[in-house]
mmCIF file of C-alpha atoms in Angstrom:
data_model
loop_
_atom_site.group_PDB
_atom_site.id
_atom_site.type_symbol
_atom_site.label_atom_id
_atom_site.label_comp_id
_atom_site.label_asym_id
_atom_site.label_seq_id
_atom_site.Cartn_x
_atom_site.Cartn_y
_atom_site.Cartn_z
ATOM 1 C CA UNK A 1 0.000 0.000 0.000
ATOM 2 C CA UNK A 2 2.815 2.396 0.843
ATOM 3 C CA UNK A 3 4.506 1.575 -2.460
ATOM 4 C CA UNK A 4 1.299 2.475 -4.295
ATOM 5 C CA UNK A 5 1.049 5.804 -2.469
ATOM 6 C CA UNK A 6 4.718 6.524 -3.169
ATOM 7 C CA UNK A 7 4.329 5.866 -6.888
ATOM 8 C CA UNK A 8 1.153 7.944 -7.121
ATOM 9 C CA UNK A 9 2.705 10.902 -5.296
ATOM 10 C CA UNK A 10 5.862 10.682 -7.396
ATOM 11 C CA UNK A 11 4.388 10.297 -10.871
ATOM 12 C CA UNK A 12 0.774 11.479 -10.724
ATOM 13 C CA UNK A 13 0.018 15.173 -10.346
ATOM 14 C CA UNK A 14 -3.738 14.547 -10.223
ATOM 15 C CA UNK A 15 -3.296 12.360 -7.142
ATOM 16 C CA UNK A 16 -1.260 15.037 -5.369
ATOM 17 C CA UNK A 17 -3.827 17.721 -6.236
ATOM 18 C CA UNK A 18 -6.627 15.451 -5.045
ATOM 19 C CA UNK A 19 -4.828 14.791 -1.761
ATOM 20 C CA UNK A 20 -4.368 18.537 -1.178
ATOM 21 C CA UNK A 21 -7.985 19.445 -1.978
ATOM 22 C CA UNK A 22 -9.449 16.587 0.021
ATOM 23 C CA UNK A 23 -7.013 17.298 2.858
ATOM 24 C CA UNK A 24 -8.276 20.874 3.138
ATOM 25 C CA UNK A 25 -11.848 19.605 3.464
ATOM 26 C CA UNK A 26 -10.842 17.011 6.064
ATOM 27 C CA UNK A 27 -9.019 19.668 8.116
ATOM 28 C CA UNK A 28 -12.166 21.807 8.011
ATOM 29 C CA UNK A 29 -14.173 18.843 9.297
ATOM 30 C CA UNK A 30 -11.700 18.189 12.123
ATOM 31 C CA UNK A 31 -11.880 21.820 13.235
ATOM 32 C CA UNK A 32 -15.508 21.201 14.219
ATOM 33 C CA UNK A 33 -14.237 19.494 17.369
ATOM 34 C CA UNK A 34 -12.737 22.832 18.475
ATOM 35 C CA UNK A 35 -15.747 25.026 17.665
ATOM 36 C CA UNK A 36 -16.689 27.569 20.336
ATOM 37 C CA UNK A 37 -20.350 27.339 19.281
ATOM 38 C CA UNK A 38 -22.741 24.363 19.525
ATOM 39 C CA UNK A 39 -23.897 23.493 15.992
ATOM 40 C CA UNK A 40 -27.616 23.840 16.689
ATOM 41 C CA UNK A 41 -27.456 27.164 18.564
ATOM 42 C CA UNK A 42 -28.749 30.274 16.836
ATOM 43 C CA UNK A 43 -28.235 33.991 17.467
ATOM 44 C CA UNK A 44 -24.824 33.459 19.030
ATOM 45 C CA UNK A 45 -23.284 36.017 16.640
ATOM 46 C CA UNK A 46 -24.421 39.238 14.935
ATOM 47 C CA UNK A 47 -26.681 38.600 11.954
ATOM 48 C CA UNK A 48 -25.689 39.079 8.289
ATOM 49 C CA UNK A 49 -22.136 40.217 8.961
ATOM 50 C CA UNK A 50 -19.878 39.903 5.867
ATOM 51 C CA UNK A 51 -16.529 38.072 6.084
ATOM 52 C CA UNK A 52 -14.165 39.854 8.454
ATOM 53 C CA UNK A 53 -11.349 39.231 10.907
ATOM 54 C CA UNK A 54 -13.898 38.469 13.636
ATOM 55 C CA UNK A 55 -16.004 36.170 11.443
ATOM 56 C CA UNK A 56 -13.869 34.714 8.661
ATOM 57 C CA UNK A 57 -16.770 33.471 6.508
ATOM 58 C CA UNK A 58 -19.314 35.977 7.796
ATOM 59 C CA UNK A 59 -22.524 35.194 9.691
ATOM 60 C CA UNK A 60 -26.008 34.064 8.689
ATOM 61 C CA UNK A 61 -29.448 35.581 9.170
ATOM 62 C CA UNK A 62 -29.909 33.034 11.938
ATOM 63 C CA UNK A 63 -27.067 34.531 13.969
ATOM 64 C CA UNK A 64 -24.568 31.705 13.303
ATOM 65 C CA UNK A 65 -20.871 32.021 12.554
ATOM 66 C CA UNK A 66 -20.608 30.568 9.053
ATOM 67 C CA UNK A 67 -17.053 29.253 9.395
ATOM 68 C CA UNK A 68 -17.740 27.133 12.463
ATOM 69 C CA UNK A 69 -21.149 26.048 11.177
ATOM 70 C CA UNK A 70 -19.489 24.929 7.951
ATOM 71 C CA UNK A 71 -16.989 22.786 9.876
ATOM 72 C CA UNK A 72 -19.870 20.858 11.453
ATOM 73 C CA UNK A 73 -21.737 20.666 8.168
ATOM 74 C CA UNK A 74 -18.844 19.325 6.088
ATOM 75 C CA UNK A 75 -18.042 16.788 8.832
ATOM 76 C CA UNK A 76 -21.591 15.438 8.709
ATOM 77 C CA UNK A 77 -21.580 15.428 4.909
ATOM 78 C CA UNK A 78 -18.279 13.546 4.836
ATOM 79 C CA UNK A 79 -19.560 11.059 7.425
ATOM 80 C CA UNK A 80 -22.630 10.412 5.285
ATOM 81 C CA UNK A 81 -20.575 9.781 2.148
ATOM 82 C CA UNK A 82 -18.112 7.553 4.007
ATOM 83 C CA UNK A 83 -20.872 5.455 5.589
ATOM 84 C CA UNK A 84 -22.596 4.972 2.230
ATOM 85 C CA UNK A 85 -19.290 4.008 0.598
ATOM 86 C CA UNK A 86 -18.505 1.427 3.299
ATOM 87 C CA UNK A 87 -21.956 -0.185 3.267
ATOM 88 C CA UNK A 88 -22.212 -0.272 -0.523
ATOM 89 C CA UNK A 89 -18.669 -1.720 -0.811
ATOM 90 C CA UNK A 90 -19.678 -4.576 1.481
ATOM 91 C CA UNK A 91 -22.640 -5.344 -0.775
ATOM 92 C CA UNK A 92 -20.798 -4.937 -4.074
ATOM 93 C CA UNK A 93 -17.812 -6.992 -2.893
ATOM 94 C CA UNK A 94 -19.908 -9.829 -1.492
ATOM 95 C CA UNK A 95 -22.194 -10.106 -4.510
ATOM 96 C CA UNK A 96 -19.566 -9.416 -7.174
ATOM 97 C CA UNK A 97 -16.965 -11.845 -5.848
ATOM 98 C CA UNK A 98 -19.489 -14.607 -5.160
ATOM 99 C CA UNK A 99 -21.179 -14.276 -8.557
ATOM 100 C CA UNK A 100 -17.881 -14.275 -10.426
ATOM 101 C CA UNK A 101 -16.408 -17.200 -8.517
ATOM 102 C CA UNK A 102 -19.406 -19.522 -8.383
ATOM 103 C CA UNK A 103 -20.766 -18.829 -11.855
ATOM 104 C CA UNK A 104 -23.699 -20.891 -13.139
ATOM 105 C CA UNK A 105 -27.116 -20.352 -11.618
ATOM 106 C CA UNK A 106 -25.661 -18.411 -8.675
ATOM 107 C CA UNK A 107 -24.183 -15.894 -11.099
ATOM 108 C CA UNK A 108 -27.418 -15.651 -13.090
ATOM 109 C CA UNK A 109 -29.575 -15.093 -10.001
ATOM 110 C CA UNK A 110 -27.266 -12.520 -8.428
ATOM 111 C CA UNK A 111 -26.779 -10.612 -11.680
ATOM 112 C CA UNK A 112 -30.542 -10.586 -12.275
ATOM 113 C CA UNK A 113 -30.968 -8.939 -8.879
ATOM 114 C CA UNK A 114 -28.041 -6.644 -9.685
ATOM 115 C CA UNK A 115 -29.566 -5.541 -12.996
ATOM 116 C CA UNK A 116 -32.863 -4.837 -11.246
ATOM 117 C CA UNK A 117 -31.139 -2.385 -8.915
ATOM 118 C CA UNK A 118 -29.329 -0.776 -11.845
ATOM 119 C CA UNK A 119 -32.601 0.266 -13.513
ATOM 120 C CA UNK A 120 -34.304 1.473 -10.314
ATOM 121 C CA UNK A 121 -34.651 5.301 -10.351
ATOM 122 C CA UNK A 122 -32.770 6.179 -7.162
ATOM 123 C CA UNK A 123 -33.800 9.793 -6.582
ATOM 124 C CA UNK A 124 -37.591 9.279 -6.773
ATOM 125 C CA UNK A 125 -37.298 6.212 -4.518
ATOM 126 C CA UNK A 126 -35.406 8.183 -1.848
ATOM 127 C CA UNK A 127 -37.928 11.041 -2.046
ATOM 128 C CA UNK A 128 -40.749 8.518 -1.654
ATOM 129 C CA UNK A 129 -39.079 6.973 1.393
ATOM 130 C CA UNK A 130 -38.728 10.446 2.897
ATOM 131 C CA UNK A 131 -42.454 11.163 2.616
ATOM 132 C CA UNK A 132 -43.389 7.722 3.949
ATOM 133 C CA UNK A 133 -40.923 7.795 6.871
ATOM 134 C CA UNK A 134 -40.570 11.525 7.413
ATOM 135 C CA UNK A 135 -40.765 11.395 11.201
ATOM 136 C CA UNK A 136 -38.239 8.543 11.464
ATOM 137 C CA UNK A 137 -35.861 9.369 8.601
ATOM 138 C CA UNK A 138 -32.509 9.887 10.305
ATOM 139 C CA UNK A 139 -29.292 10.484 8.408
ATOM 140 C CA UNK A 140 -28.151 6.940 9.240
ATOM 141 C CA UNK A 141 -31.307 5.470 7.736
ATOM 142 C CA UNK A 142 -30.894 7.651 4.662
ATOM 143 C CA UNK A 143 -27.296 6.420 4.331
ATOM 144 C CA UNK A 144 -28.429 2.787 4.605
ATOM 145 C CA UNK A 145 -31.108 3.327 1.940
ATOM 146 C CA UNK A 146 -28.659 5.094 -0.349
ATOM 147 C CA UNK A 147 -26.083 2.327 0.061
ATOM 148 C CA UNK A 148 -28.739 -0.311 -0.584
ATOM 149 C CA UNK A 149 -29.519 1.321 -3.925
ATOM 150 C CA UNK A 150 -25.989 2.272 -4.976
ATOM 151 C CA UNK A 151 -23.929 -0.917 -5.110
ATOM 152 C CA UNK A 152 -24.996 -2.554 -8.366
ATOM 153 C CA UNK A 153 -22.672 -0.889 -10.908
ATOM 154 C CA UNK A 154 -19.572 -1.678 -8.880
ATOM 155 C CA UNK A 155 -20.725 -5.241 -8.166
ATOM 156 C CA UNK A 156 -20.795 -5.949 -11.910
ATOM 157 C CA UNK A 157 -17.290 -4.495 -12.281
ATOM 158 C CA UNK A 158 -15.958 -6.649 -9.437
ATOM 159 C CA UNK A 159 -17.710 -9.698 -10.919
ATOM 160 C CA UNK A 160 -15.870 -9.206 -14.203
ATOM 161 C CA UNK A 161 -12.540 -9.399 -12.373
ATOM 162 C CA UNK A 162 -13.662 -12.408 -10.322
ATOM 163 C CA UNK A 163 -14.657 -14.249 -13.510
ATOM 164 C CA UNK A 164 -11.053 -14.120 -14.694
ATOM 165 C CA UNK A 165 -9.656 -15.059 -11.284
ATOM 166 C CA UNK A 166 -11.712 -18.250 -10.983
ATOM 167 C CA UNK A 167 -9.739 -19.854 -13.829
ATOM 168 C CA UNK A 168 -6.312 -18.866 -12.523
ATOM 169 C CA UNK A 169 -3.948 -21.557 -11.297
ATOM 170 C CA UNK A 170 -3.763 -20.254 -7.713
ATOM 171 C CA UNK A 171 -7.563 -20.540 -7.429
ATOM 172 C CA UNK A 172 -7.456 -24.178 -8.509
ATOM 173 C CA UNK A 173 -4.656 -24.801 -6.039
ATOM 174 C CA UNK A 174 -6.738 -23.235 -3.247
ATOM 175 C CA UNK A 175 -9.704 -25.456 -4.137
ATOM 176 C CA UNK A 176 -7.586 -28.610 -4.165
ATOM 177 C CA UNK A 177 -6.041 -27.652 -0.813
ATOM 178 C CA UNK A 178 -9.505 -27.710 0.780
ATOM 179 C CA UNK A 179 -10.128 -23.983 1.246
ATOM 180 C CA UNK A 180 -13.779 -23.015 1.554
ATOM 181 C CA UNK A 181 -15.495 -20.503 -0.689
ATOM 182 C CA UNK A 182 -15.368 -17.616 1.789
ATOM 183 C CA UNK A 183 -11.674 -18.282 2.418
ATOM 184 C CA UNK A 184 -10.864 -18.252 -1.287
ATOM 185 C CA UNK A 185 -12.788 -15.022 -1.808
ATOM 186 C CA UNK A 186 -11.286 -13.221 1.199
ATOM 187 C CA UNK A 187 -7.709 -14.507 1.036
ATOM 188 C CA UNK A 188 -7.105 -15.176 -2.667
ATOM 189 C CA UNK A 189 -9.435 -12.942 -4.708
ATOM 190 C CA UNK A 190 -9.980 -9.910 -2.474
ATOM 191 C CA UNK A 191 -6.396 -8.536 -2.796
ATOM 192 C CA UNK A 192 -6.791 -8.389 -6.586
ATOM 193 C CA UNK A 193 -9.909 -6.188 -6.429
ATOM 194 C CA UNK A 194 -8.839 -3.851 -3.598
ATOM 195 C CA UNK A 195 -7.509 -1.136 -5.990
ATOM 196 C CA UNK A 196 -10.851 -1.226 -7.808
ATOM 197 C CA UNK A 197 -12.686 -1.075 -4.490
ATOM 198 C CA UNK A 198 -10.708 2.001 -3.442
ATOM 199 C CA UNK A 199 -11.335 3.760 -6.749
ATOM 200 C CA UNK A 200 -15.062 2.960 -6.806
ATOM 201 C CA UNK A 201 -15.358 3.994 -3.152
ATOM 202 C CA UNK A 202 -14.209 7.501 -4.048
ATOM 203 C CA UNK A 203 -16.678 7.679 -6.927
ATOM 204 C CA UNK A 204 -19.416 6.346 -4.671
ATOM 205 C CA UNK A 205 -18.646 8.988 -2.041
ATOM 206 C CA UNK A 206 -18.930 11.696 -4.680
ATOM 207 C CA UNK A 207 -22.228 10.282 -5.902
ATOM 208 C CA UNK A 208 -23.753 9.846 -2.444
ATOM 209 C CA UNK A 209 -22.624 13.268 -1.191
ATOM 210 C CA UNK A 210 -24.069 14.907 -4.300
ATOM 211 C CA UNK A 211 -27.337 13.042 -3.756
ATOM 212 C CA UNK A 212 -27.491 14.017 -0.075
ATOM 213 C CA UNK A 213 -26.768 17.668 -0.853
ATOM 214 C CA UNK A 214 -29.493 17.693 -3.513
ATOM 215 C CA UNK A 215 -32.044 16.115 -1.179
ATOM 216 C CA UNK A 216 -31.136 18.531 1.616
ATOM 217 C CA UNK A 217 -31.366 21.599 -0.623
ATOM 218 C CA UNK A 218 -34.883 20.501 -1.597
ATOM 219 C CA UNK A 219 -35.788 19.898 2.060
ATOM 220 C CA UNK A 220 -36.101 16.102 1.763
ATOM 221 C CA UNK A 221 -33.769 15.311 4.673
ATOM 222 C CA UNK A 222 -33.402 16.339 8.299
ATOM 223 C CA UNK A 223 -32.750 20.036 7.620
ATOM 224 C CA UNK A 224 -32.070 20.733 11.298
ATOM 225 C CA UNK A 225 -28.970 18.529 11.226
ATOM 226 C CA UNK A 226 -26.017 20.637 10.013
ATOM 227 C CA UNK A 227 -24.957 19.642 6.501
ATOM 228 C CA UNK A 228 -23.767 21.470 3.418
ATOM 229 C CA UNK A 229 -27.099 20.930 1.706
ATOM 230 C CA UNK A 230 -28.938 22.068 4.822
ATOM 231 C CA UNK A 231 -26.925 25.304 4.886
ATOM 232 C CA UNK A 232 -27.906 26.029 1.293
ATOM 233 C CA UNK A 233 -31.521 25.170 2.128
ATOM 234 C CA UNK A 234 -31.665 27.714 4.963
ATOM 235 C CA UNK A 235 -29.878 30.287 2.811
ATOM 236 C CA UNK A 236 -32.614 29.913 0.206
ATOM 237 C CA UNK A 237 -35.301 30.118 2.875
ATOM 238 C CA UNK A 238 -33.884 33.476 3.989
ATOM 239 C CA UNK A 239 -33.439 34.686 0.376
ATOM 240 C CA UNK A 240 -29.713 35.113 0.920
ATOM 241 C CA UNK A 241 -28.927 35.834 -2.734
ATOM 242 C CA UNK A 242 -31.635 38.499 -3.020
ATOM 243 C CA UNK A 243 -30.581 40.032 0.295
ATOM 244 C CA UNK A 244 -26.944 40.201 -0.816
ATOM 245 C CA UNK A 245 -25.714 37.652 1.736
ATOM 246 C CA UNK A 246 -23.642 35.900 -0.911
ATOM 247 C CA UNK A 247 -21.215 34.328 1.560
ATOM 248 C CA UNK A 248 -23.979 32.120 3.003
ATOM 249 C CA UNK A 249 -24.096 30.191 -0.294
ATOM 250 C CA UNK A 250 -20.645 30.839 -1.770
ATOM 251 C CA UNK A 251 -18.561 29.216 0.965
ATOM 252 C CA UNK A 252 -20.634 26.005 1.360
ATOM 253 C CA UNK A 253 -20.833 25.559 -2.412
ATOM 254 C CA UNK A 254 -17.117 26.302 -2.825
ATOM 255 C CA UNK A 255 -16.121 23.775 -0.155
ATOM 256 C CA UNK A 256 -18.306 20.961 -1.469
ATOM 257 C CA UNK A 257 -17.094 21.615 -5.038
ATOM 258 C CA UNK A 258 -13.526 21.386 -3.716
ATOM 259 C CA UNK A 259 -14.444 18.020 -2.185
ATOM 260 C CA UNK A 260 -15.994 16.799 -5.440
ATOM 261 C CA UNK A 261 -12.917 17.766 -7.450
ATOM 262 C CA UNK A 262 -10.535 16.258 -4.883
ATOM 263 C CA UNK A 263 -12.340 12.912 -4.768
ATOM 264 C CA UNK A 264 -12.651 12.871 -8.560
ATOM 265 C CA UNK A 265 -8.925 13.449 -9.039
ATOM 266 C CA UNK A 266 -8.109 10.707 -6.538
ATOM 267 C CA UNK A 267 -10.442 8.293 -8.345
ATOM 268 C CA UNK A 268 -9.017 9.166 -11.770
ATOM 269 C CA UNK A 269 -5.436 8.750 -10.584
ATOM 270 C CA UNK A 270 -6.279 5.379 -9.029
ATOM 271 C CA UNK A 271 -7.899 4.247 -12.285
ATOM 272 C CA UNK A 272 -4.750 5.234 -14.154
ATOM 273 C CA UNK A 273 -2.605 3.343 -11.671
ATOM 274 C CA UNK A 274 -4.714 0.217 -12.118
ATOM 275 C CA UNK A 275 -4.139 0.396 -15.908
ATOM 276 C CA UNK A 276 -0.584 -0.937 -16.508
ATOM 277 C CA UNK A 277 -0.144 1.079 -19.717
ATOM 278 C CA UNK A 278 -0.997 4.370 -18.036
ATOM 279 C CA UNK A 279 1.255 3.518 -15.081
ATOM 280 C CA UNK A 280 4.141 2.760 -17.449
ATOM 281 C CA UNK A 281 3.734 6.097 -19.246
ATOM 282 C CA UNK A 282 3.541 7.988 -15.933
ATOM 283 C CA UNK A 283 6.738 6.311 -14.748
ATOM 284 C CA UNK A 284 8.663 7.360 -17.837
ATOM 285 C CA UNK A 285 8.743 3.904 -19.375
ATOM 286 C CA UNK A 286 7.009 4.808 -22.630
ATOM 287 C CA UNK A 287 8.871 3.730 -25.706
ATOM 288 C CA UNK A 288 9.181 6.269 -28.483
#
């Protein structure tokens, strides 16, 4: 793993840029633990104050310091994306590896279920769940629902790798040595798909964070829980753009865009590293 990071930092500028952008967002999230204001408190600062030395990102019409509120919000948004990525990776890994290794009717059944989830319209389903379970829709439940609907594309990708691994000599050796299916998948096949898992996790985080921000901006989540989308929602409710309180929208949007770009660059650089031809060109091994 350290060799991979060393090669990416040495030869891939996109990876370095992604690390820097994502690192800034992570530092912002960590600063929430040192905030002088509770995240839910209002009217703890003067209202509608533009960015200044006293309030770096300005204040809101609800009397909240925007900088410290944004640290809480980006932490919650990151936590949501990370939880979705972890849960959906568990599903995609389990189904993709099992379908590719077992083949036959197991593969057909699992891929039929997989294809069903691919064609399900995710956004309308999540909105429907919100209206049905509005009083009980916590951010954890929303993350579980999002993960349950967002694993299918990556499961098919992992399956394609597992299909090639099942015919490799080391797999046959593992079978003849008496290893069980779960041991073969976890000890023999899993290391080969980990780079793909890391890359798809970053893409999945981007997708889930974008979905959560969109739902929050439209008011289809718990808007009282600090999040980037929730900040934009309350800014719209107070007509921040019309009132000239541009910083209430500019800073949350700027930070989440920075996160999107950082995660995208990390995912792209990992995809290039997985491709041997791209890795050879990056390392200066291209033949003229």
